[in-house]
Tab-separated table of C-alpha atoms in Angstrom:
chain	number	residue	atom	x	y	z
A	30	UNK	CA	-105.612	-25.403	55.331
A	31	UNK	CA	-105.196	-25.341	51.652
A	32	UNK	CA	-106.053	-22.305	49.800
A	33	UNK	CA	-108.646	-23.245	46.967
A	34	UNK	CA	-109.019	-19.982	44.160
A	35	UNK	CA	-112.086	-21.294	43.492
A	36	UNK	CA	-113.442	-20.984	46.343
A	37	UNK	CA	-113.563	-17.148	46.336
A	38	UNK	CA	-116.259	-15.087	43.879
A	39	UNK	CA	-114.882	-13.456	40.842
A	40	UNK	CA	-115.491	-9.772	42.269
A	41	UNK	CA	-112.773	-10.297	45.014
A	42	UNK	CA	-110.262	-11.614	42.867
A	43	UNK	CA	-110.738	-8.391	40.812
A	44	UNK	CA	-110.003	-6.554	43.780
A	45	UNK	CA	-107.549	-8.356	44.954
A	46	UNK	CA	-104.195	-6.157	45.410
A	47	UNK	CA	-101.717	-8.785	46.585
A	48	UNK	CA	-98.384	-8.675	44.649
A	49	UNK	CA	-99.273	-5.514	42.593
A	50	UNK	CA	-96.590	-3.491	44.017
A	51	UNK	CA	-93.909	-6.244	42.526
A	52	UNK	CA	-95.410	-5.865	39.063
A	53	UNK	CA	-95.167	-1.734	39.310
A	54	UNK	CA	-91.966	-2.439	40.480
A	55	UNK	CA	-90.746	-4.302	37.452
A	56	UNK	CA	-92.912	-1.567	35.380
A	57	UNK	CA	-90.408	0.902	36.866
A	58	UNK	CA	-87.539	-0.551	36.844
A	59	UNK	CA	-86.859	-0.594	33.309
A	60	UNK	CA	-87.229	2.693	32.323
A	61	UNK	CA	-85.370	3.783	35.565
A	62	UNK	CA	-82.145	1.792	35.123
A	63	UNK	CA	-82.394	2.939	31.223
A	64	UNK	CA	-82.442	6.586	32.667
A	65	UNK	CA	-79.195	6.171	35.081
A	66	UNK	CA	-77.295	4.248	32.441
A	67	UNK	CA	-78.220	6.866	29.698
A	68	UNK	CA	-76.956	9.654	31.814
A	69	UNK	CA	-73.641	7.976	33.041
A	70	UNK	CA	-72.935	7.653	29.391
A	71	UNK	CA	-73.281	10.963	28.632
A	72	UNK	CA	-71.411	12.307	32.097
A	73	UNK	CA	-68.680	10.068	31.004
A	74	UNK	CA	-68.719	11.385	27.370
A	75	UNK	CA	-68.708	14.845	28.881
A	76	UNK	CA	-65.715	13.390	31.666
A	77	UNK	CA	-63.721	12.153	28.822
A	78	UNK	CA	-63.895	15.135	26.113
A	79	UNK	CA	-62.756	17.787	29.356
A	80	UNK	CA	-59.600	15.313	30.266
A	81	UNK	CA	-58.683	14.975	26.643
A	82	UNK	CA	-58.819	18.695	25.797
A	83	UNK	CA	-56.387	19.367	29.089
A	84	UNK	CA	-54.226	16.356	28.036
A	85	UNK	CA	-54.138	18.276	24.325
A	86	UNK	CA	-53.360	21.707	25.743
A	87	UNK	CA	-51.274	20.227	28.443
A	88	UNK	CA	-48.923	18.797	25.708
A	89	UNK	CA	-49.297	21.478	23.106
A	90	UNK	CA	-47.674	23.567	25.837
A	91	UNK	CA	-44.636	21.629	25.988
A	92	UNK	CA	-44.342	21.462	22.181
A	93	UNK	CA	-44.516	25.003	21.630
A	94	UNK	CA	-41.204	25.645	23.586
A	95	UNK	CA	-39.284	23.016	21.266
A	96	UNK	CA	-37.077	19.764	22.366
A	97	UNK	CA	-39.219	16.880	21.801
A	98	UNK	CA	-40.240	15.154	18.615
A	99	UNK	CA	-43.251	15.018	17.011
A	100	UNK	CA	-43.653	11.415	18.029
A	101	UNK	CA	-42.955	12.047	21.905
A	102	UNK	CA	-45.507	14.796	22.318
A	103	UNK	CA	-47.799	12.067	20.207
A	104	UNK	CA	-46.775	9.139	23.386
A	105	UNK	CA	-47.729	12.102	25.810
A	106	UNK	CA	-50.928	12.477	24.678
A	107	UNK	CA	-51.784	8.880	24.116
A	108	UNK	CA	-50.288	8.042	27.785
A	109	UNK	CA	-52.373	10.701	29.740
A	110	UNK	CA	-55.961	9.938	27.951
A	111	UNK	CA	-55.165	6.197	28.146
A	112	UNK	CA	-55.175	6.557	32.280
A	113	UNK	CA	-59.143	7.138	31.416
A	114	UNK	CA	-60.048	4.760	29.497
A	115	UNK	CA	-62.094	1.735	30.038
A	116	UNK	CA	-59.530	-0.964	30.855
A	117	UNK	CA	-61.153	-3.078	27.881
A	118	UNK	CA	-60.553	-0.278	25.754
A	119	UNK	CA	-56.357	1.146	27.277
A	120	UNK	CA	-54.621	-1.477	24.776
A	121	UNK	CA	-56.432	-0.001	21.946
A	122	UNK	CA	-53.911	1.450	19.157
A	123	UNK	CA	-56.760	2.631	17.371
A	124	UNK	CA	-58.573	4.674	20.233
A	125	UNK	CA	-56.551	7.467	19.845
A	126	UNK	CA	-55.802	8.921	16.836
A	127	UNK	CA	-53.726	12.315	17.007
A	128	UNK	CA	-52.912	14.543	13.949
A	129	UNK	CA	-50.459	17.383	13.870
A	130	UNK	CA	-50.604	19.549	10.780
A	131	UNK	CA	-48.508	22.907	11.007
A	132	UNK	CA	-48.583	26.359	9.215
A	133	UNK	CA	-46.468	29.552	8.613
A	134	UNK	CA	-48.737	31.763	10.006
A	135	UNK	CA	-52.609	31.633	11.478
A	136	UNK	CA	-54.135	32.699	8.237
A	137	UNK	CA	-52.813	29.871	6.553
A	138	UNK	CA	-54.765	27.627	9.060
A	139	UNK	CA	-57.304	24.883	6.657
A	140	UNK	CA	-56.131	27.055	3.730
A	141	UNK	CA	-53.490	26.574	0.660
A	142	UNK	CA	-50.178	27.563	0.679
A	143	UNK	CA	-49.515	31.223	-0.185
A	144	UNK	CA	-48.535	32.558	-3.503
A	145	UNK	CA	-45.575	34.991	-3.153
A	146	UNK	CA	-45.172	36.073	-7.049
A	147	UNK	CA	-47.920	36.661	-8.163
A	148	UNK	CA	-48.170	36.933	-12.081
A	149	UNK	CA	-50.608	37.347	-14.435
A	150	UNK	CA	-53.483	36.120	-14.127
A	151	UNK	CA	-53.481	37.586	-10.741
A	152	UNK	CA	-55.383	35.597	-8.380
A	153	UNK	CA	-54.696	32.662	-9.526
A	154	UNK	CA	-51.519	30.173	-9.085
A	155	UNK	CA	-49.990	29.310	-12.280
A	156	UNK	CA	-46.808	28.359	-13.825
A	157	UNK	CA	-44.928	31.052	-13.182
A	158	UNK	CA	-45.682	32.109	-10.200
A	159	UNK	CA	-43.868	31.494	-6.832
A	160	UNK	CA	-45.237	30.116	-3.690
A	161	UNK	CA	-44.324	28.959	-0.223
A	162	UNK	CA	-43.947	24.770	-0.725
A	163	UNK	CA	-44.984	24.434	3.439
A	164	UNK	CA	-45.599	21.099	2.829
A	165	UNK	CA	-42.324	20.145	1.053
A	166	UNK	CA	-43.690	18.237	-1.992
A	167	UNK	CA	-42.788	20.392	-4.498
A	168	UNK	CA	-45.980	21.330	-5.658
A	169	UNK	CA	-48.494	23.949	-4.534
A	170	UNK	CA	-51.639	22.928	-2.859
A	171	UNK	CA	-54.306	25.504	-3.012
A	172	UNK	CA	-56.603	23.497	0.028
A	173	UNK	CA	-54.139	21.512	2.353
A	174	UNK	CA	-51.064	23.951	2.435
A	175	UNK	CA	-49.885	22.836	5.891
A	176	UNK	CA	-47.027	20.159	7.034
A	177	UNK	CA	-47.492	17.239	9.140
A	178	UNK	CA	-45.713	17.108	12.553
A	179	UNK	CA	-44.734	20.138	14.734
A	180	UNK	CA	-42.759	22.350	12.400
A	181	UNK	CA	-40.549	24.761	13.665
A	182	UNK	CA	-40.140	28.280	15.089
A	183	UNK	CA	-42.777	30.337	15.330
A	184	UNK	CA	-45.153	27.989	13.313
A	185	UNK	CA	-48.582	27.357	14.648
A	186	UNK	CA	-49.031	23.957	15.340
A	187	UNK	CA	-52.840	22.289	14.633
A	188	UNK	CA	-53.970	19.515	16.992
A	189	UNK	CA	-56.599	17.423	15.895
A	190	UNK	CA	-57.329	14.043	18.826
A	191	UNK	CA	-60.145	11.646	18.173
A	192	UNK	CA	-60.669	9.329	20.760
A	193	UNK	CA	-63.281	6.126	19.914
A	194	UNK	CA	-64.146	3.644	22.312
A	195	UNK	CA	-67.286	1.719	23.219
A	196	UNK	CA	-69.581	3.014	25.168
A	197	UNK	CA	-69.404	1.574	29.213
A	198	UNK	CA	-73.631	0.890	28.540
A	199	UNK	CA	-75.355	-0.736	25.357
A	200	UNK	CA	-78.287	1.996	26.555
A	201	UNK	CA	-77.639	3.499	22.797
A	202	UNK	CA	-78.176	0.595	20.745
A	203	UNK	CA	-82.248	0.398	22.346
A	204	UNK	CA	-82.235	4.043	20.392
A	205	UNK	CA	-80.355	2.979	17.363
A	206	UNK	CA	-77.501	5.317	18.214
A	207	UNK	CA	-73.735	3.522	17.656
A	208	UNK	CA	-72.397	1.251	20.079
A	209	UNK	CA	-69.270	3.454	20.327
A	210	UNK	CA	-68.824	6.921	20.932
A	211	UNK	CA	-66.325	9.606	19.665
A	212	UNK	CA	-64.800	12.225	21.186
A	213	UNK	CA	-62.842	15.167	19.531
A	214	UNK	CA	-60.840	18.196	20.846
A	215	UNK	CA	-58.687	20.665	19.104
A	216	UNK	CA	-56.230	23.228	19.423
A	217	UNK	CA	-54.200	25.547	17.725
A	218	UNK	CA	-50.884	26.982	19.187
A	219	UNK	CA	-47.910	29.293	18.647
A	220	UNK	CA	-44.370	27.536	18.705
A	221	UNK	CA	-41.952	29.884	20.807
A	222	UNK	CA	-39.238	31.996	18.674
A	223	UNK	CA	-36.757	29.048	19.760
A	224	UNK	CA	-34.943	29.714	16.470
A	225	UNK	CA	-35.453	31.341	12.765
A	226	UNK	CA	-38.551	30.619	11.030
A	227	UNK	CA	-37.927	28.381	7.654
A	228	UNK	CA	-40.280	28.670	4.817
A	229	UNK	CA	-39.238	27.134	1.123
A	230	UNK	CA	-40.453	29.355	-1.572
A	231	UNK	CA	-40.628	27.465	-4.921
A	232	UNK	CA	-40.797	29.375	-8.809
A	233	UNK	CA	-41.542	26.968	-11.354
């Protein structure tokens, strides 16, 4: 027997419930699978930023005792966060970006270099006066007064690692949020007395 919708009264098709659970279903659905892929981005943000910090650390350990080159400890970073990485995203050169500024001493950290003769007007570098050149350019720098790379003996070491990749879900883009995300860690350490501690002072 063929079934003939016309053949049954308005009312009942009204009530009819056949196939509503299928439309709830779809109803659901979106929102739902919006929900799990939102929250696996952010675990994995959350994943990523703990291994990187312990990869930064881990690293800043073994440059503090001396022996490797600023561009080793660099590879040893890069190679341990890679291992976590999205394999789309491993042969990135521009995932990971690592910076290594160093100082004389920790209150020189995101400050200028120190003035060590100080003449008048006091308070102020000038001319005559003499300073600590940490950076090595010959001129004083009253904002960025630390080196790049490791440094030496006793110098605290800075380490700044940005990691960018794409995010594993396009969930962000239905918010407007960036398709990628970013995560930072940093760290400051003591290098071990391994030798004497050099500082340049500079009169001009």
């Amino acid at each position: 027997m063929i079934y003939d919708p016309r053949s049954r009264p308005v009312a009942a098709l009204v009530r009819d419930r056949d196939g509503a659970t299928i439309v709830e279903f779809a109803l659901i659905l979106i929102p739902f699978l919006t929900l799990i892929m939102g929250a696996l981005d952010v675990g994995y943000q959350l994943y990523l930023r703990a291994l990187t910090t312990g990869a930064v650390e881990r690293a800043a350990r073994t440059a503090a005792v001396g022996g490797l080159t600023s561009a080793q400890i660099t590879d040893m970073i890069t190679a341990e966060v890679r291992t976590i990485l999205p394999n789309s995203e491993r042969d990135n050169p521009q995932a990971i970006q690592v910076a290594k500024t160093n100082y004389y001493n920790f209150s020189n950290v995101g400050g200028g270099e120190r003035i060590t003769g100080d003449t008048a007007p006091v308070g102020q570098y000038n001319a005559t006066d003499c300073y600590e050149d940490r950076n090595g350019n010959g001129r004083f720098d009253a904002t960025s007064g630390g080196a790049t790379g490791l440094g030496g003996a006793d110098d605290i070491v800075y380490y700044d690692v940005t990691v960018t990749i794409t995010r594993l879900f396009p969930v962000a883009a239905l918010f407007g949020a960036s398709s990628t995300m970013t995560v930072g860690t940093k760290t400051l350490i003591r290098n071990q007395p391994f030798g004497q501690q050099v500082v340049t002072v500079r009169c001009t």
